[in-house]
Amino acid sequence: MRYGHHRAGASRESASRCRQDDRDRRRLLRRRRGHPLAVGKGAKRPSRARMRGQLLDEAARATLPSAVDVCVCGGGAAGLVAAISAAEAGASTAVLERDFSCGRSILATGGGRCNLTRLDLDARAYNDPAFIDAVCGPLFSTDVLGFFDACGLATSFESEGDTRIYPLSDRASSVREVLLGRARRAGVILACAREVGGIGGDSVLFRELFSDGEHSLRAKAIVLAGRDGFVPAGLDAVPFSPLLCPVACEGLPFDELDGRRVHARVTLLRDGKTVLDEYGEVLFRSYGLSGIVIFNLSRFARRGDTVELDLAPGLDDSSFAKLVSSAGNAAGIVDPVIVDVLGDEKHVSCTVSGLAQTEHAQVRRGGLVTGQFDPATLMVRDRPGLFAAGEVIDIDGPCGGYNLSWAWRSGQIAGTAAAAYAKAGA
């Protein structure tokens, strides 16, 4: 999940926190190993280029055998869990990851806090409820929490009465650390800076980014879990498109409203019919609308749809009018700057012109079509030994822990099943 946001419009903060968590992790590793690049307070920090070179050197030192039981393509959320599950089931396991280190995408989730899962996971919130039900079953969140409990991760609710679950440390880096630690204890080979380019028979073809060399790794079972859009030939797939991002709109003076926030009821209309109706914080941007509720709306919005905002959802129209009449304006109800721009309006509307800041979208829609998988194992039915997990499958859900929950649980299932397949073949 590439960029998650706990607060509306927090993409810059999320990216910054991601970078800080990654620096913290590298500093911890250097201190543990007595590395010469370890720095203390007040010391000059190594340059980004030097850090990049260090990570490439570490990636180059990861040696791969000629063959493994299970090869996991992708070292993000789903890939790490799949690799751990396979290795703990007794399979020799390697991860091929294009990035210079595994699990970096986790650092940006939940605005750098990682909304791990939620207690009230509902299959109906996903784009394919029947498939989610068949794969994850009734103990969806229980299975996810059980896995992380075994990792040694302490968790807590976002707040009293809230069902969203975060690491107790309130840092996504804690989630990444426990996953990497468990993977290493299980004997997983984490081979970073290796870009998967294809599958030939029982071999995964990849390129080393530190040498530009072409190589292959034989595997009895392969788990696809990458975010880079790699889809083997012959499989049915829906083109990838960004989701959970801001929405570009027309029809309001957005330049004058840029940066203002309001708690509103948001209704998405198409041909006069309600497509989505949610309450939450909306952030006005120069190009349109942002915020968690808008990210959820982006899953359904089409060009030409109407977005209606009720700027005072806690008041009925009559009560709103009385307060405005008493005060002479709506500045006692709505942000005075918004009132100055929009007037004493309770209801305003705009027209969707597209999605915005798609390069920072939390997830993507598309990927491998669900109908070609056995839901019990996540193996492709007509490609024995080929499994998939996470975002590479055409599954998406709203904000609030749904997409990470799918990554964790599908990784567990695919990894365990891949190990069983490899051992049976042996």
Short mmCIF file of C-alpha atoms in Angstrom, two decimals:
data_model
loop_
_atom_site.label_atom_id
_atom_site.label_comp_id
_atom_site.label_asym_id
_atom_site.label_seq_id
_atom_site.Cartn_x
_atom_site.Cartn_y
_atom_site.Cartn_z
CA MET A 1 0.00 0.00 0.00
CA ARG A 2 1.87 2.72 -1.21
CA TYR A 3 0.74 5.86 0.54
CA GLY A 4 -1.78 5.70 3.42
CA HIS A 5 -3.10 8.80 5.17
CA HIS A 6 -4.55 9.01 8.65
CA ARG A 7 -5.39 12.68 8.34
CA ALA A 8 -6.87 14.38 5.32
CA GLY A 9 -4.30 15.57 2.81
CA ALA A 10 -1.36 14.15 4.72
CA SER A 11 0.59 12.89 1.71
CA ARG A 12 3.63 15.09 2.39
CA GLU A 13 3.69 14.20 6.07
CA SER A 14 3.25 10.51 5.24
CA ALA A 15 6.12 10.50 2.75
CA SER A 16 8.33 12.38 5.21
CA ARG A 17 7.54 9.95 8.00
CA CYS A 18 8.24 7.05 5.64
CA ARG A 19 11.70 8.45 4.90
CA GLN A 20 12.37 9.09 8.59
CA ASP A 21 11.33 5.54 9.54
CA ASP A 22 13.60 4.14 6.86
CA ARG A 23 16.51 6.25 8.16
CA ASP A 24 15.73 5.08 11.70
CA ARG A 25 15.82 1.47 10.59
CA ARG A 26 19.15 1.84 8.79
CA ARG A 27 20.61 3.60 11.84
CA LEU A 28 19.44 0.75 14.10
CA LEU A 29 20.97 -1.84 11.82
CA ARG A 30 24.28 0.02 11.68
CA ARG A 31 24.42 0.31 15.45
CA ARG A 32 23.63 -3.37 15.90
CA ARG A 33 26.38 -4.32 13.49
CA GLY A 34 28.90 -1.71 14.62
CA HIS A 35 28.81 -0.26 11.12
CA PRO A 36 31.25 2.58 10.36
CA LEU A 37 28.39 4.72 9.05
CA ALA A 38 26.68 4.75 12.43
CA VAL A 39 26.02 8.31 13.50
CA GLY A 40 25.26 9.84 16.86
CA LYS A 41 23.52 13.02 17.85
CA GLY A 42 25.17 16.03 16.24
CA ALA A 43 27.18 13.92 13.80
CA LYS A 44 27.00 14.60 10.08
CA ARG A 45 24.49 12.28 8.40
CA PRO A 46 25.59 10.21 5.42
CA SER A 47 24.28 11.48 2.09
CA ARG A 48 21.31 9.85 0.40
CA ALA A 49 23.61 8.64 -2.37
CA ARG A 50 25.91 7.01 0.17
CA MET A 51 22.94 5.37 1.89
CA ARG A 52 21.72 4.10 -1.47
CA GLY A 53 25.15 2.66 -2.16
CA GLN A 54 25.20 0.99 1.25
CA LEU A 55 21.81 -0.63 0.63
CA LEU A 56 22.96 -1.85 -2.77
CA ASP A 57 26.06 -3.34 -1.19
CA GLU A 58 23.91 -5.14 1.36
CA ALA A 59 21.63 -6.41 -1.42
CA ALA A 60 24.62 -7.70 -3.38
CA ARG A 61 25.81 -9.67 -0.34
CA ALA A 62 22.55 -11.62 -0.23
CA THR A 63 23.43 -14.85 -2.01
CA LEU A 64 20.81 -16.98 -3.70
CA PRO A 65 21.00 -20.74 -4.23
CA SER A 66 20.20 -22.18 -7.66
CA ALA A 67 16.85 -23.45 -6.43
CA VAL A 68 14.38 -23.05 -3.54
CA ASP A 69 11.09 -24.60 -2.59
CA VAL A 70 9.19 -21.30 -2.70
CA CYS A 71 10.08 -18.06 -4.47
CA VAL A 72 8.06 -14.98 -3.47
CA CYS A 73 8.08 -12.21 -6.06
CA GLY A 74 7.73 -9.00 -4.07
CA GLY A 75 8.84 -8.09 -0.56
CA GLY A 76 6.05 -5.76 0.52
CA ALA A 77 3.26 -6.45 3.01
CA ALA A 78 1.79 -9.53 1.31
CA GLY A 79 5.15 -10.83 0.15
CA LEU A 80 6.81 -10.75 3.56
CA VAL A 81 3.88 -12.53 5.21
CA ALA A 82 3.78 -15.12 2.40
CA ALA A 83 7.52 -15.77 2.77
CA ILE A 84 7.28 -16.11 6.56
CA SER A 85 4.33 -18.48 6.27
CA ALA A 86 6.08 -20.63 3.67
CA ALA A 87 9.36 -20.81 5.59
CA GLU A 88 7.65 -21.62 8.89
CA ALA A 89 5.81 -24.43 7.09
CA GLY A 90 9.19 -26.00 6.32
CA ALA A 91 9.91 -24.69 2.80
CA SER A 92 13.20 -23.13 1.76
CA THR A 93 12.08 -19.65 0.75
CA ALA A 94 13.51 -16.63 -1.05
CA VAL A 95 12.03 -13.18 -1.69
CA LEU A 96 12.93 -11.24 -4.83
CA GLU A 97 12.29 -7.52 -4.24
CA ARG A 98 12.93 -4.70 -6.70
CA ASP A 99 13.43 -2.05 -3.99
CA PHE A 100 16.73 -1.77 -2.13
CA SER A 101 15.10 -3.08 1.06
CA CYS A 102 11.97 -5.08 1.87
CA GLY A 103 8.83 -3.69 3.44
CA ARG A 104 9.40 -0.01 2.66
CA SER A 105 5.83 0.39 1.37
CA ILE A 106 4.58 -0.49 4.87
CA LEU A 107 6.23 2.63 6.31
CA ALA A 108 3.84 4.99 4.53
CA THR A 109 0.61 3.22 5.50
CA GLY A 110 -1.76 4.98 7.86
CA GLY A 111 0.17 8.24 7.60
CA GLY A 112 3.27 6.47 8.93
CA ARG A 113 1.31 4.78 11.71
CA CYS A 114 0.05 1.64 9.87
CA ASN A 115 -3.64 0.89 10.33
CA LEU A 116 -2.90 -2.81 10.72
CA THR A 117 -6.47 -4.12 10.54
CA ARG A 118 -9.86 -3.57 12.14
CA LEU A 119 -12.16 -5.75 14.22
CA ASP A 120 -15.24 -5.24 12.05
CA LEU A 121 -13.83 -6.30 8.67
CA ASP A 122 -16.78 -6.72 6.32
CA ALA A 123 -16.43 -8.52 3.00
CA ARG A 124 -19.10 -6.23 1.54
CA ALA A 125 -16.67 -3.31 1.74
CA TYR A 126 -14.45 -4.91 -0.93
CA ASN A 127 -14.96 -4.89 -4.68
CA ASP A 128 -15.45 -8.70 -4.71
CA PRO A 129 -17.26 -9.68 -1.48
CA ALA A 130 -17.89 -13.30 -2.47
CA PHE A 131 -14.20 -13.92 -3.15
CA ILE A 132 -13.15 -12.23 0.11
CA ASP A 133 -15.63 -14.40 2.03
CA ALA A 134 -14.38 -17.55 0.34
CA VAL A 135 -10.70 -16.75 0.95
CA CYS A 136 -10.70 -15.07 4.36
CA GLY A 137 -13.69 -16.65 6.08
CA PRO A 138 -15.39 -15.52 9.30
CA LEU A 139 -12.17 -15.16 11.34
CA PHE A 140 -10.55 -12.64 9.01
CA SER A 141 -9.31 -10.10 11.58
CA THR A 142 -8.69 -12.80 14.22
CA ASP A 143 -6.27 -14.59 11.88
CA VAL A 144 -4.46 -11.34 11.07
CA LEU A 145 -4.09 -10.38 14.73
CA GLY A 146 -2.95 -13.90 15.61
CA PHE A 147 -0.16 -13.65 13.06
CA PHE A 148 1.12 -10.35 14.43
CA ASP A 149 0.80 -11.51 18.01
CA ALA A 150 3.20 -14.33 17.06
CA CYS A 151 5.51 -11.66 15.60
CA GLY A 152 5.69 -9.99 19.01
CA LEU A 153 3.80 -6.86 17.93
CA ALA A 154 1.76 -5.04 20.57
CA THR A 155 -1.40 -3.41 19.20
CA SER A 156 -4.06 -0.99 20.35
CA PHE A 157 -7.29 0.54 19.15
CA GLU A 158 -7.21 3.97 17.54
CA SER A 159 -9.50 5.26 20.30
CA GLU A 160 -12.18 4.05 22.67
CA GLY A 161 -15.09 2.65 20.68
CA ASP A 162 -13.05 2.61 17.44
CA THR A 163 -12.48 -0.71 15.66
CA ARG A 164 -9.28 0.29 13.83
CA ILE A 165 -6.13 -1.33 15.16
CA TYR A 166 -2.63 0.20 15.12
CA PRO A 167 0.73 -0.85 16.55
CA LEU A 168 1.02 0.26 20.17
CA SER A 169 4.16 2.22 19.24
CA ASP A 170 2.04 4.21 16.76
CA ARG A 171 4.81 3.66 14.20
CA ALA A 172 4.60 1.69 10.96
CA SER A 173 8.30 0.95 11.39
CA SER A 174 7.41 -1.38 14.29
CA VAL A 175 5.34 -3.50 11.93
CA ARG A 176 8.13 -3.64 9.39
CA GLU A 177 10.74 -4.51 12.02
CA VAL A 178 8.81 -7.47 13.44
CA LEU A 179 8.13 -8.82 9.95
CA LEU A 180 11.77 -8.57 8.88
CA GLY A 181 12.92 -10.11 12.15
CA ARG A 182 10.51 -13.03 11.90
CA ALA A 183 11.45 -13.60 8.25
CA ARG A 184 15.14 -13.81 9.13
CA ARG A 185 14.49 -16.12 12.08
CA ALA A 186 12.51 -18.39 9.74
CA GLY A 187 15.46 -18.53 7.36
CA VAL A 188 13.93 -16.50 4.53
CA ILE A 189 16.46 -15.18 2.01
CA LEU A 190 15.64 -11.51 1.41
CA ALA A 191 17.16 -10.75 -1.99
CA CYS A 192 16.60 -7.05 -2.68
CA ALA A 193 17.47 -4.93 -5.73
CA ARG A 194 16.31 -7.79 -7.94
CA GLU A 195 13.61 -7.04 -10.49
CA VAL A 196 11.43 -9.93 -11.65
CA GLY A 197 10.99 -9.96 -15.40
CA GLY A 198 9.25 -13.21 -16.18
CA ILE A 199 8.53 -16.83 -15.36
CA GLY A 200 9.86 -19.61 -17.52
CA GLY A 201 8.64 -23.07 -16.54
CA ASP A 202 9.69 -23.56 -12.92
CA SER A 203 12.13 -20.64 -12.95
CA VAL A 204 11.75 -16.97 -12.04
CA LEU A 205 13.75 -14.67 -14.29
CA PHE A 206 15.15 -11.54 -12.68
CA ARG A 207 17.68 -8.74 -13.14
CA GLU A 208 20.14 -7.60 -10.48
CA LEU A 209 19.99 -3.82 -10.20
CA PHE A 210 23.47 -3.64 -8.67
CA SER A 211 25.12 -5.53 -11.56
CA ASP A 212 22.51 -5.39 -14.32
CA GLY A 213 23.02 -9.12 -14.68
CA GLU A 214 20.22 -11.44 -15.82
CA HIS A 215 19.62 -14.51 -13.65
CA SER A 216 17.06 -17.19 -12.87
CA LEU A 217 15.95 -19.02 -9.75
CA ARG A 218 14.25 -22.41 -9.88
CA ALA A 219 11.33 -22.92 -7.52
CA LYS A 220 8.82 -25.67 -6.91
CA ALA A 221 6.20 -23.03 -6.09
CA ILE A 222 6.03 -19.32 -6.94
CA VAL A 223 4.02 -16.63 -5.13
CA LEU A 224 3.30 -13.39 -6.99
CA ALA A 225 3.07 -10.54 -4.48
CA GLY A 226 4.64 -7.51 -6.13
CA ARG A 227 3.23 -4.03 -6.76
CA ASP A 228 5.18 -3.40 -9.95
CA GLY A 229 2.46 -4.64 -12.27
CA PHE A 230 4.26 -7.82 -13.36
CA VAL A 231 1.67 -10.31 -14.63
CA PRO A 232 2.79 -13.60 -16.24
CA ALA A 233 1.66 -14.22 -19.79
CA GLY A 234 -1.47 -16.31 -20.16
CA LEU A 235 -3.24 -15.07 -17.04
CA ASP A 236 -6.42 -12.99 -17.09
CA ALA A 237 -5.82 -9.53 -15.67
CA VAL A 238 -7.61 -6.20 -15.34
CA PRO A 239 -5.42 -3.15 -16.17
CA PHE A 240 -4.13 -1.40 -13.06
CA SER A 241 -5.56 2.01 -12.14
CA PRO A 242 -5.00 4.21 -9.04
CA LEU A 243 -7.48 4.29 -6.17
CA LEU A 244 -7.85 5.96 -2.77
CA CYS A 245 -6.61 9.37 -3.82
CA PRO A 246 -7.95 12.94 -4.09
CA VAL A 247 -10.62 13.83 -6.65
CA ALA A 248 -10.29 16.67 -9.14
CA CYS A 249 -13.46 18.76 -9.35
CA GLU A 250 -14.93 21.80 -11.06
CA GLY A 251 -17.65 24.24 -10.11
CA LEU A 252 -16.35 25.80 -6.89
CA PRO A 253 -13.63 28.46 -6.31
CA PHE A 254 -11.12 25.85 -5.15
CA ASP A 255 -8.13 28.21 -5.40
CA GLU A 256 -9.68 30.39 -2.70
CA LEU A 257 -10.60 27.38 -0.55
CA ASP A 258 -7.24 25.62 -0.79
CA GLY A 259 -6.18 24.22 2.59
CA ARG A 260 -9.50 24.68 4.40
CA ARG A 261 -11.09 21.70 6.16
CA VAL A 262 -14.68 20.89 7.04
CA HIS A 263 -16.50 17.93 8.54
CA ALA A 264 -19.20 17.24 5.99
CA ARG A 265 -21.62 14.69 4.68
CA VAL A 266 -20.43 13.79 1.20
CA THR A 267 -22.80 12.35 -1.39
CA LEU A 268 -21.72 11.09 -4.80
CA LEU A 269 -24.50 11.27 -7.38
CA ARG A 270 -24.71 9.85 -10.88
CA ASP A 271 -27.75 10.65 -13.02
CA GLY A 272 -29.51 11.82 -9.88
CA LYS A 273 -28.96 8.54 -8.02
CA THR A 274 -26.82 8.15 -4.90
CA VAL A 275 -23.67 6.11 -5.48
CA LEU A 276 -22.00 6.75 -2.13
CA ASP A 277 -22.94 8.66 1.01
CA GLU A 278 -20.39 9.11 3.84
CA TYR A 279 -19.49 11.50 6.63
CA GLY A 280 -15.95 12.68 7.29
CA GLU A 281 -13.36 15.43 7.08
CA VAL A 282 -12.99 17.05 3.66
CA LEU A 283 -9.91 19.02 2.67
CA PHE A 284 -10.33 21.60 -0.07
CA ARG A 285 -7.42 21.69 -2.49
CA SER A 286 -6.74 23.97 -5.45
CA TYR A 287 -7.67 21.11 -7.81
CA GLY A 288 -10.68 19.74 -5.93
CA LEU A 289 -11.25 17.63 -2.82
CA SER A 290 -9.14 15.41 -0.56
CA GLY A 291 -9.47 13.60 2.76
CA ILE A 292 -10.28 10.03 3.82
CA VAL A 293 -13.93 10.29 2.84
CA ILE A 294 -12.88 11.57 -0.59
CA PHE A 295 -10.34 8.76 -0.97
CA ASN A 296 -13.19 6.30 -0.42
CA LEU A 297 -15.29 8.21 -2.93
CA SER A 298 -12.48 7.85 -5.51
CA ARG A 299 -13.23 4.11 -5.73
CA PHE A 300 -16.55 4.93 -7.39
CA ALA A 301 -16.24 8.42 -8.89
CA ARG A 302 -16.50 8.94 -12.64
CA ARG A 303 -16.00 12.04 -14.72
CA GLY A 304 -19.26 14.02 -14.75
CA ASP A 305 -20.53 12.72 -11.40
CA THR A 306 -21.81 15.27 -8.88
CA VAL A 307 -20.37 15.62 -5.38
CA GLU A 308 -22.71 17.24 -2.87
CA LEU A 309 -21.33 18.55 0.43
CA ASP A 310 -23.50 19.19 3.47
CA LEU A 311 -21.24 21.58 5.39
CA ALA A 312 -23.24 21.31 8.63
CA PRO A 313 -24.51 17.72 8.76
CA GLY A 314 -25.33 17.96 12.46
CA LEU A 315 -28.04 20.54 11.80
CA ASP A 316 -31.23 20.29 9.81
CA ASP A 317 -31.93 23.03 7.29
CA SER A 318 -34.34 24.86 9.61
CA SER A 319 -31.91 24.97 12.56
CA PHE A 320 -29.12 26.10 10.26
CA ALA A 321 -31.27 28.92 8.90
CA LYS A 322 -32.24 30.09 12.40
CA LEU A 323 -28.62 30.26 13.55
CA VAL A 324 -27.62 32.16 10.43
CA SER A 325 -30.49 34.57 10.97
CA SER A 326 -29.46 35.16 14.60
CA ALA A 327 -25.77 35.73 13.80
CA GLY A 328 -26.20 37.45 10.47
CA ASN A 329 -24.04 34.82 8.73
CA ALA A 330 -22.87 31.17 8.99
CA ALA A 331 -19.46 31.96 10.50
CA GLY A 332 -20.57 30.48 13.83
CA ILE A 333 -21.28 27.14 12.17
CA VAL A 334 -18.75 26.75 9.35
CA ASP A 335 -15.13 27.89 9.02
CA PRO A 336 -15.42 31.68 8.50
CA VAL A 337 -12.99 31.55 5.58
CA ILE A 338 -15.22 29.02 3.83
CA VAL A 339 -18.24 31.22 4.57
CA ASP A 340 -16.42 34.23 3.16
CA VAL A 341 -15.80 32.33 -0.09
CA LEU A 342 -19.04 30.33 -0.45
CA GLY A 343 -21.49 32.48 1.47
CA ASP A 344 -24.02 31.27 4.02
CA GLU A 345 -24.56 27.96 2.28
CA LYS A 346 -25.24 24.64 3.98
CA HIS A 347 -25.26 22.61 0.75
CA VAL A 348 -22.75 23.07 -2.08
CA SER A 349 -21.93 20.87 -5.05
CA CYS A 350 -19.23 20.37 -7.68
CA THR A 351 -18.57 18.11 -10.65
CA VAL A 352 -15.95 15.36 -10.84
CA SER A 353 -13.38 15.92 -13.58
CA GLY A 354 -11.09 13.01 -12.68
CA LEU A 355 -8.68 11.73 -10.03
CA ALA A 356 -5.78 13.79 -8.66
CA GLN A 357 -2.31 13.07 -7.25
CA THR A 358 -2.59 9.53 -8.54
CA GLU A 359 1.14 9.03 -8.05
CA HIS A 360 0.40 8.99 -4.30
CA ALA A 361 -2.65 6.71 -4.51
CA GLN A 362 -2.87 4.32 -1.56
CA VAL A 363 -3.76 1.28 -3.69
CA ARG A 364 -4.50 0.26 -7.23
CA ARG A 365 -7.54 -1.39 -8.73
CA GLY A 366 -6.89 -4.16 -11.20
CA GLY A 367 -4.58 -7.13 -11.36
CA LEU A 368 -5.20 -10.84 -11.70
CA VAL A 369 -8.88 -11.74 -12.10
CA THR A 370 -10.17 -13.51 -8.99
CA GLY A 371 -12.13 -16.17 -10.87
CA GLN A 372 -8.96 -18.01 -11.92
CA PHE A 373 -7.88 -18.73 -8.31
CA ASP A 374 -8.72 -21.53 -5.91
CA PRO A 375 -9.92 -19.49 -2.89
CA ALA A 376 -8.68 -22.14 -0.46
CA THR A 377 -5.04 -21.83 -1.59
CA LEU A 378 -4.85 -18.79 -3.91
CA MET A 379 -3.24 -21.02 -6.54
CA VAL A 380 -4.06 -20.35 -10.18
CA ARG A 381 -6.32 -23.25 -11.14
CA ASP A 382 -4.73 -24.02 -14.51
CA ARG A 383 -1.13 -23.16 -13.45
CA PRO A 384 -0.17 -25.63 -10.70
CA GLY A 385 2.49 -24.21 -8.43
CA LEU A 386 1.69 -20.57 -9.19
CA PHE A 387 0.12 -18.61 -6.33
CA ALA A 388 -0.64 -14.92 -5.71
CA ALA A 389 -1.34 -12.60 -2.78
CA GLY A 390 -2.06 -8.96 -2.05
CA GLU A 391 -2.38 -6.16 -4.54
CA VAL A 392 -1.43 -8.23 -7.59
CA ILE A 393 -4.92 -9.75 -7.33
CA ASP A 394 -7.88 -7.57 -8.37
CA ILE A 395 -9.08 -6.83 -4.83
CA ASP A 396 -9.49 -3.41 -3.25
CA GLY A 397 -11.31 -1.93 -0.29
CA PRO A 398 -11.84 1.46 1.39
CA CYS A 399 -9.50 3.23 3.78
CA GLY A 400 -9.31 2.03 7.34
CA GLY A 401 -7.26 -1.18 7.36
CA TYR A 402 -9.14 -3.11 4.68
CA ASN A 403 -6.39 -3.28 2.07
CA LEU A 404 -3.60 -4.17 4.50
CA SER A 405 -5.83 -6.84 6.06
CA TRP A 406 -6.21 -8.40 2.62
CA ALA A 407 -2.45 -8.25 2.07
CA TRP A 408 -1.68 -9.94 5.41
CA ARG A 409 -4.33 -12.66 5.17
CA SER A 410 -3.82 -13.49 1.50
CA GLY A 411 -0.07 -13.69 2.17
CA GLN A 412 -0.66 -16.19 4.96
CA ILE A 413 -2.87 -18.37 2.78
CA ALA A 414 -0.72 -18.27 -0.36
CA GLY A 415 2.55 -18.82 1.51
CA THR A 416 1.28 -21.76 3.53
CA ALA A 417 -0.32 -23.37 0.47
CA ALA A 418 2.81 -22.83 -1.64
CA ALA A 419 4.93 -24.61 0.97
CA ALA A 420 2.50 -27.52 1.08
CA TYR A 421 2.58 -27.77 -2.72
CA ALA A 422 6.38 -27.68 -2.82
CA LYS A 423 6.73 -30.33 -0.13
CA ALA A 424 4.15 -32.58 -1.80
CA GLY A 425 6.01 -32.27 -5.10
CA ALA A 426 9.27 -33.17 -3.40
#
